Coordinates of C-alpha atoms and ligand atoms in Angstrom, one line a residue:
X1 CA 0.0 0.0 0.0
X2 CA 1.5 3.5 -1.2
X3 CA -1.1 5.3 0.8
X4 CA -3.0 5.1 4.4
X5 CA -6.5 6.2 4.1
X6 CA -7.2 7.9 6.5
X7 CA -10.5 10.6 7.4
X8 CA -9.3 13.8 8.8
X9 CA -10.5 16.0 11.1
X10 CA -10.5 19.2 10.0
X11 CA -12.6 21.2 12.2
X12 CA -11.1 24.6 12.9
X13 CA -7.8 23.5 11.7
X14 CA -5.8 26.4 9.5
X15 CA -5.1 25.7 6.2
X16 CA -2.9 26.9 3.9
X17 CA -3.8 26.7 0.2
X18 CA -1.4 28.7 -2.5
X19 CA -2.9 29.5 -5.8
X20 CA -6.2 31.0 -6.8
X21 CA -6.8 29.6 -10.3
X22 CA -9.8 27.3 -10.3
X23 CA -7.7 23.8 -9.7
X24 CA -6.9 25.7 -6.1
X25 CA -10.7 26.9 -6.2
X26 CA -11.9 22.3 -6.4
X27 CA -9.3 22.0 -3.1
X28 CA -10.6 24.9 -1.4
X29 CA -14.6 23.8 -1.8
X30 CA -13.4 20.8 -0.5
X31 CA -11.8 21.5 2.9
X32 CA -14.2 24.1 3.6
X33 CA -16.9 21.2 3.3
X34 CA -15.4 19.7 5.5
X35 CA -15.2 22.3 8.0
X36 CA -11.6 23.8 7.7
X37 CA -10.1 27.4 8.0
X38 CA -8.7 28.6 4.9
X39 CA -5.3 31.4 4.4
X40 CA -5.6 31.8 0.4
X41 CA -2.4 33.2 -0.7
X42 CA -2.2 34.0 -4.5
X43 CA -1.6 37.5 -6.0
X44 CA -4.6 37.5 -7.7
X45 CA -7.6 35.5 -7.5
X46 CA -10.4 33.9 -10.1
X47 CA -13.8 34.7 -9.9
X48 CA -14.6 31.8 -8.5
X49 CA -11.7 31.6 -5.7
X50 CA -12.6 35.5 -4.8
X51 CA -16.5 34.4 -4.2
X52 CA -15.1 31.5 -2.2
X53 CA -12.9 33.9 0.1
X54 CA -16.0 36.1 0.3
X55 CA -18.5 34.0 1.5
X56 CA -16.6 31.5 3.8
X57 CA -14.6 34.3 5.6
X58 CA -11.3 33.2 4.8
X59 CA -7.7 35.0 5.4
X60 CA -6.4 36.3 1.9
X61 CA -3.3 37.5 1.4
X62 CA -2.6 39.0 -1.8
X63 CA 1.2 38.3 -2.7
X64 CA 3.6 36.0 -3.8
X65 CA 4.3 33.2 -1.5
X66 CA 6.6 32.9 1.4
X67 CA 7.8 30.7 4.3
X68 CA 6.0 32.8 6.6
X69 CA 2.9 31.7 5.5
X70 CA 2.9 28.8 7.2
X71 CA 2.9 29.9 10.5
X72 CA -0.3 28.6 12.4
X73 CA -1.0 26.5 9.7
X74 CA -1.9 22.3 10.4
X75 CA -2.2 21.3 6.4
X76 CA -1.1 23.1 3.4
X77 CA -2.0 22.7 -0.4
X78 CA -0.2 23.9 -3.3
X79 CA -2.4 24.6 -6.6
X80 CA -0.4 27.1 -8.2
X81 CA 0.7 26.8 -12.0
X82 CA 4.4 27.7 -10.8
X83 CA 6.2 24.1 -10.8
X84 CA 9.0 26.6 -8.7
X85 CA 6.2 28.1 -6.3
X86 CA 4.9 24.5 -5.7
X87 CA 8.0 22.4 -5.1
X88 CA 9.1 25.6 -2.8
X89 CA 6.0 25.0 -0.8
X90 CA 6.9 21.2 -0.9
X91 CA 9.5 21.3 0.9
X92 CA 9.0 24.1 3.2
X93 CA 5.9 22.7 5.0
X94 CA 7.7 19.1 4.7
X95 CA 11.0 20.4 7.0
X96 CA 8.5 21.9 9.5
X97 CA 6.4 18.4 9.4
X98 CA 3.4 19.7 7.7
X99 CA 1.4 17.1 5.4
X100 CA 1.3 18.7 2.3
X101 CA -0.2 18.2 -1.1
X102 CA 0.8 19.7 -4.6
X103 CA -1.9 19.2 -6.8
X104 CA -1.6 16.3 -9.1
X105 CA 2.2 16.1 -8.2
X106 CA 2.2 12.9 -6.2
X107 CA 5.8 12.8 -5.7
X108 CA 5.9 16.6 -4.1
X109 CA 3.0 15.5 -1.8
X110 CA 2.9 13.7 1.6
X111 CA -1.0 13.0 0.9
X112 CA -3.0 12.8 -2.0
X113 CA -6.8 13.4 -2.5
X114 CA -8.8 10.4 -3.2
X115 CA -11.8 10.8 -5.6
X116 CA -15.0 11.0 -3.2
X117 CA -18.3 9.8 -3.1
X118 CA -20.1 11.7 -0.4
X119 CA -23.2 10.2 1.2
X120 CA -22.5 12.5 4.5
X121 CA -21.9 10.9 6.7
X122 CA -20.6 7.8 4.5
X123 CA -18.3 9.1 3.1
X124 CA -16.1 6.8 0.5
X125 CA -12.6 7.3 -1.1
X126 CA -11.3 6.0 -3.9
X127 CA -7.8 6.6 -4.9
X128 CA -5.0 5.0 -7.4
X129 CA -2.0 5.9 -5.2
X130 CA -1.3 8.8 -7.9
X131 CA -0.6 6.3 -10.5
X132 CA -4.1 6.9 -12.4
X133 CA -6.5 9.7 -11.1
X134 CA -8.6 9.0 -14.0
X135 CA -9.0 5.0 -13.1
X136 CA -10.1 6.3 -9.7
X137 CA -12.3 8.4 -10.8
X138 CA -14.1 6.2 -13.5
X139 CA -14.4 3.9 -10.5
X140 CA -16.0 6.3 -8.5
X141 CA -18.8 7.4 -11.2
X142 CA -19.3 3.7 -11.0
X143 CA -19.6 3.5 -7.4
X144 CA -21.8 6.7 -7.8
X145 CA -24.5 4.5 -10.0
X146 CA -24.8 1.4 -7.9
X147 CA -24.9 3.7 -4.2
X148 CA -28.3 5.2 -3.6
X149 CA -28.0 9.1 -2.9
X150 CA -30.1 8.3 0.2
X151 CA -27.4 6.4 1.8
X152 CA -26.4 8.9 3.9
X153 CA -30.0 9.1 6.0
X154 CA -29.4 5.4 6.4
X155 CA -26.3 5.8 8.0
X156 CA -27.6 8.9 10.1
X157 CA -30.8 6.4 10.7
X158 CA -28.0 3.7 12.3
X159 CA -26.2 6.8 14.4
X160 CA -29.2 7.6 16.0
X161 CA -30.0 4.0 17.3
X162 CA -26.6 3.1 17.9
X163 CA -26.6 3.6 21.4
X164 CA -30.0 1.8 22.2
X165 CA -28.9 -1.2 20.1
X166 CA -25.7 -1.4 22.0
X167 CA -27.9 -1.5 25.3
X168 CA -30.2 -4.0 23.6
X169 CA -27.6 -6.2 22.8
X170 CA -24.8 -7.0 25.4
X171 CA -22.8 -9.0 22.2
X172 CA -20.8 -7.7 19.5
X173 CA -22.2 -10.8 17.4
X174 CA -25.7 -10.3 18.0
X175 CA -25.8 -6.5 17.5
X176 CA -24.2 -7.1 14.2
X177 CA -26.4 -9.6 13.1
X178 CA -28.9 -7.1 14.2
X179 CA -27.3 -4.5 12.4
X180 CA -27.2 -6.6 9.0
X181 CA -30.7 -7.8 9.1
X182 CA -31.5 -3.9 8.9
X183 CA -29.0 -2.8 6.2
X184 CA -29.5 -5.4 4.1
X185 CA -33.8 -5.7 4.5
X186 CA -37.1 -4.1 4.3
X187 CA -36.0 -1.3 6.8
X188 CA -33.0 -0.2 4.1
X189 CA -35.2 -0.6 1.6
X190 CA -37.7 1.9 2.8
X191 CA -34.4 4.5 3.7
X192 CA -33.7 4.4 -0.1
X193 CA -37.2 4.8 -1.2
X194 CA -37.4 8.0 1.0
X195 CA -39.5 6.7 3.7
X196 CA -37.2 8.4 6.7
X197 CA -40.4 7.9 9.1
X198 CA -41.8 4.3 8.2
X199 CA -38.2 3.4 8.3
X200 CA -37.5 4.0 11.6
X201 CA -41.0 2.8 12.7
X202 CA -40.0 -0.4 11.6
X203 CA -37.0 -0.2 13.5
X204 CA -37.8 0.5 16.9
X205 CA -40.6 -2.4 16.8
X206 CA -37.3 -4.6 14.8
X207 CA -36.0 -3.8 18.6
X208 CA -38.7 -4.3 20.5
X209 CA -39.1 -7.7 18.8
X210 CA -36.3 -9.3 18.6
X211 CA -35.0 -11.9 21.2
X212 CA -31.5 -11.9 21.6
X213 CA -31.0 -15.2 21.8
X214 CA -32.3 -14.8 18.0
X215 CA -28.6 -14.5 17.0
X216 CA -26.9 -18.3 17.3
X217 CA -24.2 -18.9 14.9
X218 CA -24.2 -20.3 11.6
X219 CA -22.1 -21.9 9.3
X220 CA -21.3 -21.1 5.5
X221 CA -20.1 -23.6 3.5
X222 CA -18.6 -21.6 1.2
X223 CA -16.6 -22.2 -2.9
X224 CA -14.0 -20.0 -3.1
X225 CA -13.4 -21.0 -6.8
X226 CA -10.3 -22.3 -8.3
X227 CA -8.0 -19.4 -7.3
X228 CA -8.4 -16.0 -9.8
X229 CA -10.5 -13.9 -7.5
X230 CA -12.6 -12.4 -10.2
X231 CA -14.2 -15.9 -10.4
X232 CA -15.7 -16.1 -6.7
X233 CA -19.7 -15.7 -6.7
X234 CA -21.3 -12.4 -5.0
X235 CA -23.1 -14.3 -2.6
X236 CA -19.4 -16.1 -1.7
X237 CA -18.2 -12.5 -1.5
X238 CA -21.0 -11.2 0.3
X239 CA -20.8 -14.2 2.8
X240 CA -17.0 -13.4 3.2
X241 CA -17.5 -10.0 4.4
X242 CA -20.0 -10.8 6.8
X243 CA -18.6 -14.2 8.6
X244 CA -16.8 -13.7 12.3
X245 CA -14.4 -16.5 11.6
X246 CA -12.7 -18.1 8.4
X247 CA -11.8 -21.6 8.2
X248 CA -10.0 -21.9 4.6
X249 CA -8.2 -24.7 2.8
X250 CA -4.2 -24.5 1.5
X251 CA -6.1 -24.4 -1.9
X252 CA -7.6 -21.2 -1.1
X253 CA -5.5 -18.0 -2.8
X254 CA -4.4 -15.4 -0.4
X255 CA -5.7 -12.9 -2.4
X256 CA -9.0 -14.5 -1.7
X257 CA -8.5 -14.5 2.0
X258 CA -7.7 -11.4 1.6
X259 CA -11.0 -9.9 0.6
X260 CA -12.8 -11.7 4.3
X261 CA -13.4 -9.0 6.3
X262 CA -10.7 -7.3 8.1
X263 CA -11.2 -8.4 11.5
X264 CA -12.5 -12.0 10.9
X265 CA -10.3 -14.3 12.8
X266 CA -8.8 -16.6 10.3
X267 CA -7.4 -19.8 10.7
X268 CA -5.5 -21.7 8.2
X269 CA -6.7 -25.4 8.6
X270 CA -4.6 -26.8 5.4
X271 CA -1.5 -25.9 5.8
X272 CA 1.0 -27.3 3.3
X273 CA 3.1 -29.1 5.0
X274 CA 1.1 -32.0 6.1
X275 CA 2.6 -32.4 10.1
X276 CA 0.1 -28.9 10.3
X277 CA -3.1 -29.9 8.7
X278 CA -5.8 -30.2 10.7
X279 CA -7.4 -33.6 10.8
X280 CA -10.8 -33.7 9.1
X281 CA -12.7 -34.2 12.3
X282 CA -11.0 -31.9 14.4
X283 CA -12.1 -29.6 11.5
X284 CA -15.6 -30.6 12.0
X285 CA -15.6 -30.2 15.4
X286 CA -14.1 -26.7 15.5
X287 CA -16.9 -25.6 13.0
X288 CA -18.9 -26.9 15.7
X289 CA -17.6 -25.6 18.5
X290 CA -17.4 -21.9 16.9
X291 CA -21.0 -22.1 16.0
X292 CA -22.4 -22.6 19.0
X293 CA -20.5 -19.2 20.7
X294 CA -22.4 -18.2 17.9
X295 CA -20.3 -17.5 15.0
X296 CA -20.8 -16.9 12.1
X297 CA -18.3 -19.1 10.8
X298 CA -17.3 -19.1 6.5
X299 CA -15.5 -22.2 5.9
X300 CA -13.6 -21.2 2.7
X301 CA -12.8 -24.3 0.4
X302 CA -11.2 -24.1 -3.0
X303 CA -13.0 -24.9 -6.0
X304 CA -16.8 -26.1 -5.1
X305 CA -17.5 -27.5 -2.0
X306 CA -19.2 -30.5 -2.8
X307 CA -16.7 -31.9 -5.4
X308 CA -13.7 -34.1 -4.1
X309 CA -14.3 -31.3 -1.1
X310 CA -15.4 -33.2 1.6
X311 CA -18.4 -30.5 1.9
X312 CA -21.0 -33.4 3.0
X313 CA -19.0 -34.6 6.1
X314 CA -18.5 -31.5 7.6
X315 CA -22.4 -31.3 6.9
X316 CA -23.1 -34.0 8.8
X317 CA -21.9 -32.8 12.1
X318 CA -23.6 -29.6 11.4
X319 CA -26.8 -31.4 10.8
X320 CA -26.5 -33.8 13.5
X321 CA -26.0 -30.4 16.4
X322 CA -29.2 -28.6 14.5
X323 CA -26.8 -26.1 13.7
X324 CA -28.2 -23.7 10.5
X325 CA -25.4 -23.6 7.5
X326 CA -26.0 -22.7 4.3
X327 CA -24.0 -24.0 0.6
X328 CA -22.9 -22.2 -2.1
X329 CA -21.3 -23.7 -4.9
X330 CA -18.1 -22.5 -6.6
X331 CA -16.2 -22.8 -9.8
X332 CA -14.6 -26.5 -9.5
X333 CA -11.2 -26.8 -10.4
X334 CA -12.4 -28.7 -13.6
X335 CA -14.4 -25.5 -15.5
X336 CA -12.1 -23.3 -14.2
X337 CA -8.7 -24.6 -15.5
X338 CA -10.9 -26.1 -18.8
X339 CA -11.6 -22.6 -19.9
X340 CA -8.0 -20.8 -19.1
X341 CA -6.5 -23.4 -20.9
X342 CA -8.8 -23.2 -23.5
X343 CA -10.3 -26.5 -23.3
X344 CA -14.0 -26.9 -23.5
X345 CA -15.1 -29.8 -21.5
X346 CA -17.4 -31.0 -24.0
X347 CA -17.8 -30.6 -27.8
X348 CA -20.2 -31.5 -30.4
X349 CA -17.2 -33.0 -33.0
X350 CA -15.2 -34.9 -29.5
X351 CA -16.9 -35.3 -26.6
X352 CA -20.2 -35.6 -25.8
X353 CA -19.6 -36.3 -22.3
X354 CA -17.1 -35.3 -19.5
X355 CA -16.4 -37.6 -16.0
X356 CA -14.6 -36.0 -13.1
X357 CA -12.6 -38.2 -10.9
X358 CA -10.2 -38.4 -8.0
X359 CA -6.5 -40.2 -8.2
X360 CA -6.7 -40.7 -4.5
X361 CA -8.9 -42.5 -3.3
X362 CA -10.2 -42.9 0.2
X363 CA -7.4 -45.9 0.8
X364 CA -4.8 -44.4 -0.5
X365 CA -5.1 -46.3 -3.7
X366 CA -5.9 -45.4 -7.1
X367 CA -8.1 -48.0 -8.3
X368 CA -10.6 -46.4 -10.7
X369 CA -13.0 -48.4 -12.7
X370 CA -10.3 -48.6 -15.5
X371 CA -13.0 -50.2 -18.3
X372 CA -15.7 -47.3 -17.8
X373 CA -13.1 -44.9 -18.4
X374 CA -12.3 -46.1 -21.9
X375 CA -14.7 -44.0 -24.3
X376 CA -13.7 -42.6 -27.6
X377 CA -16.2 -39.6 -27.6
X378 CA -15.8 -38.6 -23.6
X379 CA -13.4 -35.9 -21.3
X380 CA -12.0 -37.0 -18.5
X381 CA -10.6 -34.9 -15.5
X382 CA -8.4 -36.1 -12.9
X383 CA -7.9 -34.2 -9.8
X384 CA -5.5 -35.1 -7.1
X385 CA -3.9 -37.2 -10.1
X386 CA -0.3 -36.2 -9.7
X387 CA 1.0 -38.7 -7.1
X388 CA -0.5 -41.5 -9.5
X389 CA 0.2 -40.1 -12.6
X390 CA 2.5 -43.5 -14.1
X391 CA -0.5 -45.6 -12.9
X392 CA -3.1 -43.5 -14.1
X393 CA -1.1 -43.3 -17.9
X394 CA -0.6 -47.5 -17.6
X395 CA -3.7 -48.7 -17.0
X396 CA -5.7 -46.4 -19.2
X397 CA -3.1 -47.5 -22.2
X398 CA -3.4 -51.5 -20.8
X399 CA -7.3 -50.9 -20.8
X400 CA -7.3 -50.1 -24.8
X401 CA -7.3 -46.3 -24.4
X402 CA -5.2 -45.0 -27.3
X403 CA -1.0 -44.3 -26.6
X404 CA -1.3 -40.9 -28.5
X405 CA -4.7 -39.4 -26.4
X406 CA -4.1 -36.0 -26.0
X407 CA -3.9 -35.5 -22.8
X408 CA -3.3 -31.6 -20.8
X409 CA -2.1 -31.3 -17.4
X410 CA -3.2 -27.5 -15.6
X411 CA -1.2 -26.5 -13.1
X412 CA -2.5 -23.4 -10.9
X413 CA -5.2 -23.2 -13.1
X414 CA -6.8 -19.6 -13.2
X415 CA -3.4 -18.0 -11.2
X416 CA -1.1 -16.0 -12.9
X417 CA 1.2 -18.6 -12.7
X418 CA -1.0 -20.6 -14.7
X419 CA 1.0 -23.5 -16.8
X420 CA -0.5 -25.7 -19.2
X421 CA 1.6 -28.7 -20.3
X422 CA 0.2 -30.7 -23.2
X423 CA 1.4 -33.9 -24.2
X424 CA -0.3 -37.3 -24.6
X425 CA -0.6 -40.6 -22.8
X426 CA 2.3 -42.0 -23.3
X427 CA 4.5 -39.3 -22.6
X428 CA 2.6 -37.6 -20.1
X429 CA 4.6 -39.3 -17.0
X430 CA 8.1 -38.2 -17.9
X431 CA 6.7 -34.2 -18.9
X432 CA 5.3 -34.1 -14.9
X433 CA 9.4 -35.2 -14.2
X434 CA 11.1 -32.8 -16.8
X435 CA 8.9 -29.9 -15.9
X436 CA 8.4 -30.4 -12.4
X437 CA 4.7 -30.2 -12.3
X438 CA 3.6 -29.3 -8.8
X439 CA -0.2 -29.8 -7.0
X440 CA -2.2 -28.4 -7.1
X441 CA -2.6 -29.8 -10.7
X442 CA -5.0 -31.0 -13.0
X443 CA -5.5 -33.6 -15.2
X444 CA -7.5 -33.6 -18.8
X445 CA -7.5 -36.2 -21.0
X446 CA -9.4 -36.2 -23.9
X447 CA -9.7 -35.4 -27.8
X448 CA -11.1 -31.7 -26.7
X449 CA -7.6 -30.8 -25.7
X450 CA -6.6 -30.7 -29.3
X451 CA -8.4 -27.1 -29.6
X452 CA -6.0 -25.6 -26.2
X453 CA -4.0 -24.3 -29.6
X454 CA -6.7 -22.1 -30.7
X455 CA -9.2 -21.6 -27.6
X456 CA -6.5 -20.4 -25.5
X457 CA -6.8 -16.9 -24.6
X458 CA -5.4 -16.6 -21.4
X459 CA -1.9 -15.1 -20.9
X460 CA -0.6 -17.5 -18.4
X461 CA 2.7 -19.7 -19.3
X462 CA 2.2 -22.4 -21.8
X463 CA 4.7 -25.3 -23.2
X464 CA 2.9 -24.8 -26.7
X465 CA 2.9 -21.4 -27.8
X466 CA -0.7 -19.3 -27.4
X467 CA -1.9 -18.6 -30.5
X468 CA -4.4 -15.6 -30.8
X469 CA -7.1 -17.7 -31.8
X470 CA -10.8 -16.2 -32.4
X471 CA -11.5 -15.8 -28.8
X472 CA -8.6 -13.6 -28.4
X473 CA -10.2 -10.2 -28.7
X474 CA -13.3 -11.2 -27.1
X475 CA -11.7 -12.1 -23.6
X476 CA -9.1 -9.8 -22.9
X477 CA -8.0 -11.0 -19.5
X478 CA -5.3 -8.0 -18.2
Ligands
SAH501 N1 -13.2 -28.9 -4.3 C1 -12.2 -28.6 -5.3 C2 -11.3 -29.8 -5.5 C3 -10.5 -30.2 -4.3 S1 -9.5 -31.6 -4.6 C4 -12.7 -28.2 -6.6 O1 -14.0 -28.3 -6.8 O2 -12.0 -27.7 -7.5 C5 -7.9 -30.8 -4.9 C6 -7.5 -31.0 -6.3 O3 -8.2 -30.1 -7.2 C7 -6.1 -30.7 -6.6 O4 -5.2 -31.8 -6.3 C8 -6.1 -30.4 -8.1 O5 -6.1 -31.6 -8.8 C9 -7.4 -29.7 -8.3 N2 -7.2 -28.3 -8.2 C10 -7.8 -27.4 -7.4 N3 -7.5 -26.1 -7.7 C11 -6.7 -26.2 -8.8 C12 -6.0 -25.2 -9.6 N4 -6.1 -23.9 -9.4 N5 -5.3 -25.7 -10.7 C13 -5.2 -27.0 -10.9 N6 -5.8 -27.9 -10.2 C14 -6.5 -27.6 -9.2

């Protein structure tokens, strides 16, 4: 992070601002909205910058800048058209520890102004770290559309019953989950339709209603996808944000536990090296355990949870305690890694149907039903295949499967690190060797992997070159 975001007080403070063009004239509107004392020094001022002074009272000095001008003074802003003036400011108010910012100079500046969207008093700041004001600010128009303008009563609605809510609720859990159920229901909705009154009606008898033991935990049972972030669902997301405590899998991307909300407790139960993985029922147990503090616990699991995920034993515990939980499905491993690689599952010329199965099975063996598995017109995925990848290639080929199937092995499918090694049957065993394929990896095997040449579009790492094939301009991943 370049930055700290930070909100400012700025009540009373003196500020200095030094120009009084209209770029000085966007800064000054700003920190008198938000309550500042301004010292204008410019020789002359705009139209606009000379109303400004008028109406908010505000020291003017008219004359060139000096060092002097900083005396009293708790923030300063340079917005002159005078690179000289402005770097001269710089560095005066930074040797007497003043934060300073030079507009649109980022490297003269000791804070930047994000792009704002103000719902006072939600207030929310976008900013690019200097490196693209315009990025920030497209992002902001956007935030602008999907953010009602009546957001702000809401959150004045919440400031005014914060203090009753507290006493109504002795536990952090439950006056959040109180909180939620009146952001994110009828009572919001009423807020945004500009129904101030029936609103807060509706919460005072939401108060008077609710038990508090209402609030027991829960548990989310919850696909994180295959890794790339952009591929999580918004209810995964929205779930994310909201849960107390995060359980997640070694297949789970940082980046994605990441995004959980900030002060979630999160605890790593797959750790890679095996001597620190938690043992499946001590998993269940802990899901258990949390939940009944009441949690709200978001156990994070790559890909979806109910394939080769082990979603429906940690289910059963949940069941059996008549604790609530709720499911949501993710990108497996399988379509993800199929369609980064270029690889569509099925296809009307080669394969009419696609199996998913596990090299590891429950034993420790890998004894798949060898004969079902030899079809000319079907896709087959392997996951966890990499341990059992010689025994996987022999018995297909001693079963009558074909020496020269195609065959594509996906390693950190959907990552930036994405490889994609293509190969066949026979020669599959000795490219995991030579290229030191590494889990998590997939298996495909099938004639579909014959179009990775042209379907590929995405800009990961590949042993046969990417050609821009017709999907190309149509998915533009970067
Ligand atoms: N529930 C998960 C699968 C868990 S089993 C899902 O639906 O995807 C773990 C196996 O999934 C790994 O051994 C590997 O074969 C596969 N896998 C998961 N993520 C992967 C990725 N990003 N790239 C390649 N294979 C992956």
């Amino acid at each position: 992070m370049e930055f700290l975001p930070i909100f400012y007080n700025l009540k009373n403070q003196l500020c200095l601002l030094v120009g009084g063009g209209e770029v000085a004239h966007r800064k000054a509107s700003l920190l008198v909205r938000a309550g500042g004392r301004l010292r204008v020094v410019s020789p002359e001022l705009g139209e606009e910058m000379a109303l400004l002074v008028k109406q908010n009272g505000c020291e003017y000095r008219a004359k060139n800048y000096s060092v002097d001008d900083l005396d009293g003074v708790g923030l300063v802003i340079a917005g002159t058209d005078n690179v000289q003036v402005n770097i001269h400011v710089s560095e005066d108010a930074r040797q007497r520890g003043l934060p300073v910012n030079v507009v649109d100079q980022p490297h003269l500046s000791s804070f930047i102004f994000p792009a704002i969207i103000d719902r006072s008093p939600l207030v929310i700041a976008v900013s690019s770290s200097g490196e693209s004001p315009v990025l920030a600010r497209l992002l902001r128009a956007r935030l602008e559309s999907l953010i009602p303008g009546t957001y702000g009563n809401l959150a004045k609605l919440v400031g005014r019953f914060r203090d009753q809510v507290k006493t109504r609720f002795g536990k952090i859990n439950q006056r959040r989950a109180f909180w939620e159920s009146v952001l994110q229901g009828p009572i919001a909705e009423m807020v945004f339709a500009g129904k101030n009154e029936l609103a807060e009606t509706m919460l005072k008898k939401l108060l008077d209603d609710t038990s508090t033991s209402e609030y027991t935990g829960e548990v989310y049972l919850v696909g994180a996808g295959p890794g790339d972030p952009d591929l999580l669902t918004f209810r995964a997301l929205r779930l994310m944000q909201q849960a107390d405590v995060v359980l997640y899998d070694r297949l789970v991307s940082p980046q994605i536990v990441d995004m959980c909300r900030r002060d979630a407790n999160r605890i790593n139960v797959g750790k890679a090296n095996k001597k620190h993985t938690l043992p499946q029922e001590e998993i269940n147990h802990m899901l258990v355990r949390l939940a009944k503090k009441g949690k709200r616990v978001l156990r994070l699991k790559g890909g979806d949870p109910f394939i080769f995920g082990r979603g429906g034993e940690e289910l059963d515990q949940l069941m059996e305690q008549q604790i609530p939980f709720q499911v949501v499905p993710g990108i497996t491993a399988a379509s993800g890694c199929a369609a980064y690689a270029g690889i569509p599952l099925t296809h009307r010329d080669y394969a009419q149907s696609v199996r998913f199965l596990t090299g590891h099975l429950k034993n420790n063996t890998c004894d798949l039903p060898w004969d079902e598995l030899i079809h000319k017109n079907q896709t087959l995925v392997i996951y966890m295949g990499l341990i059992s990848i010689n025994l996987i290639c022999e018995n297909l080929i001693a079963h009558g499967m074909p020496v020269n199937t195609h065959v594509a092995l996906v390693e950190r499918g959907t990552l930036p690190e994405q490889r994609v090694i293509i190969g066949n049957l026979g020669s599959l065993p000795t490219l995991v060797e030579q290229k030191n394929v590494k889990p998590p990896s997939l298996v495909i095997i099938g004639e579909v992997v014959q179009l990775h040449d042209q379907l590929a579009w995405f800009k990961g790492s590949s042993t046969s070159p990417v050609l821009p094939g017709k999907l190309n301009n149509e998915c533009p991943k970067i």
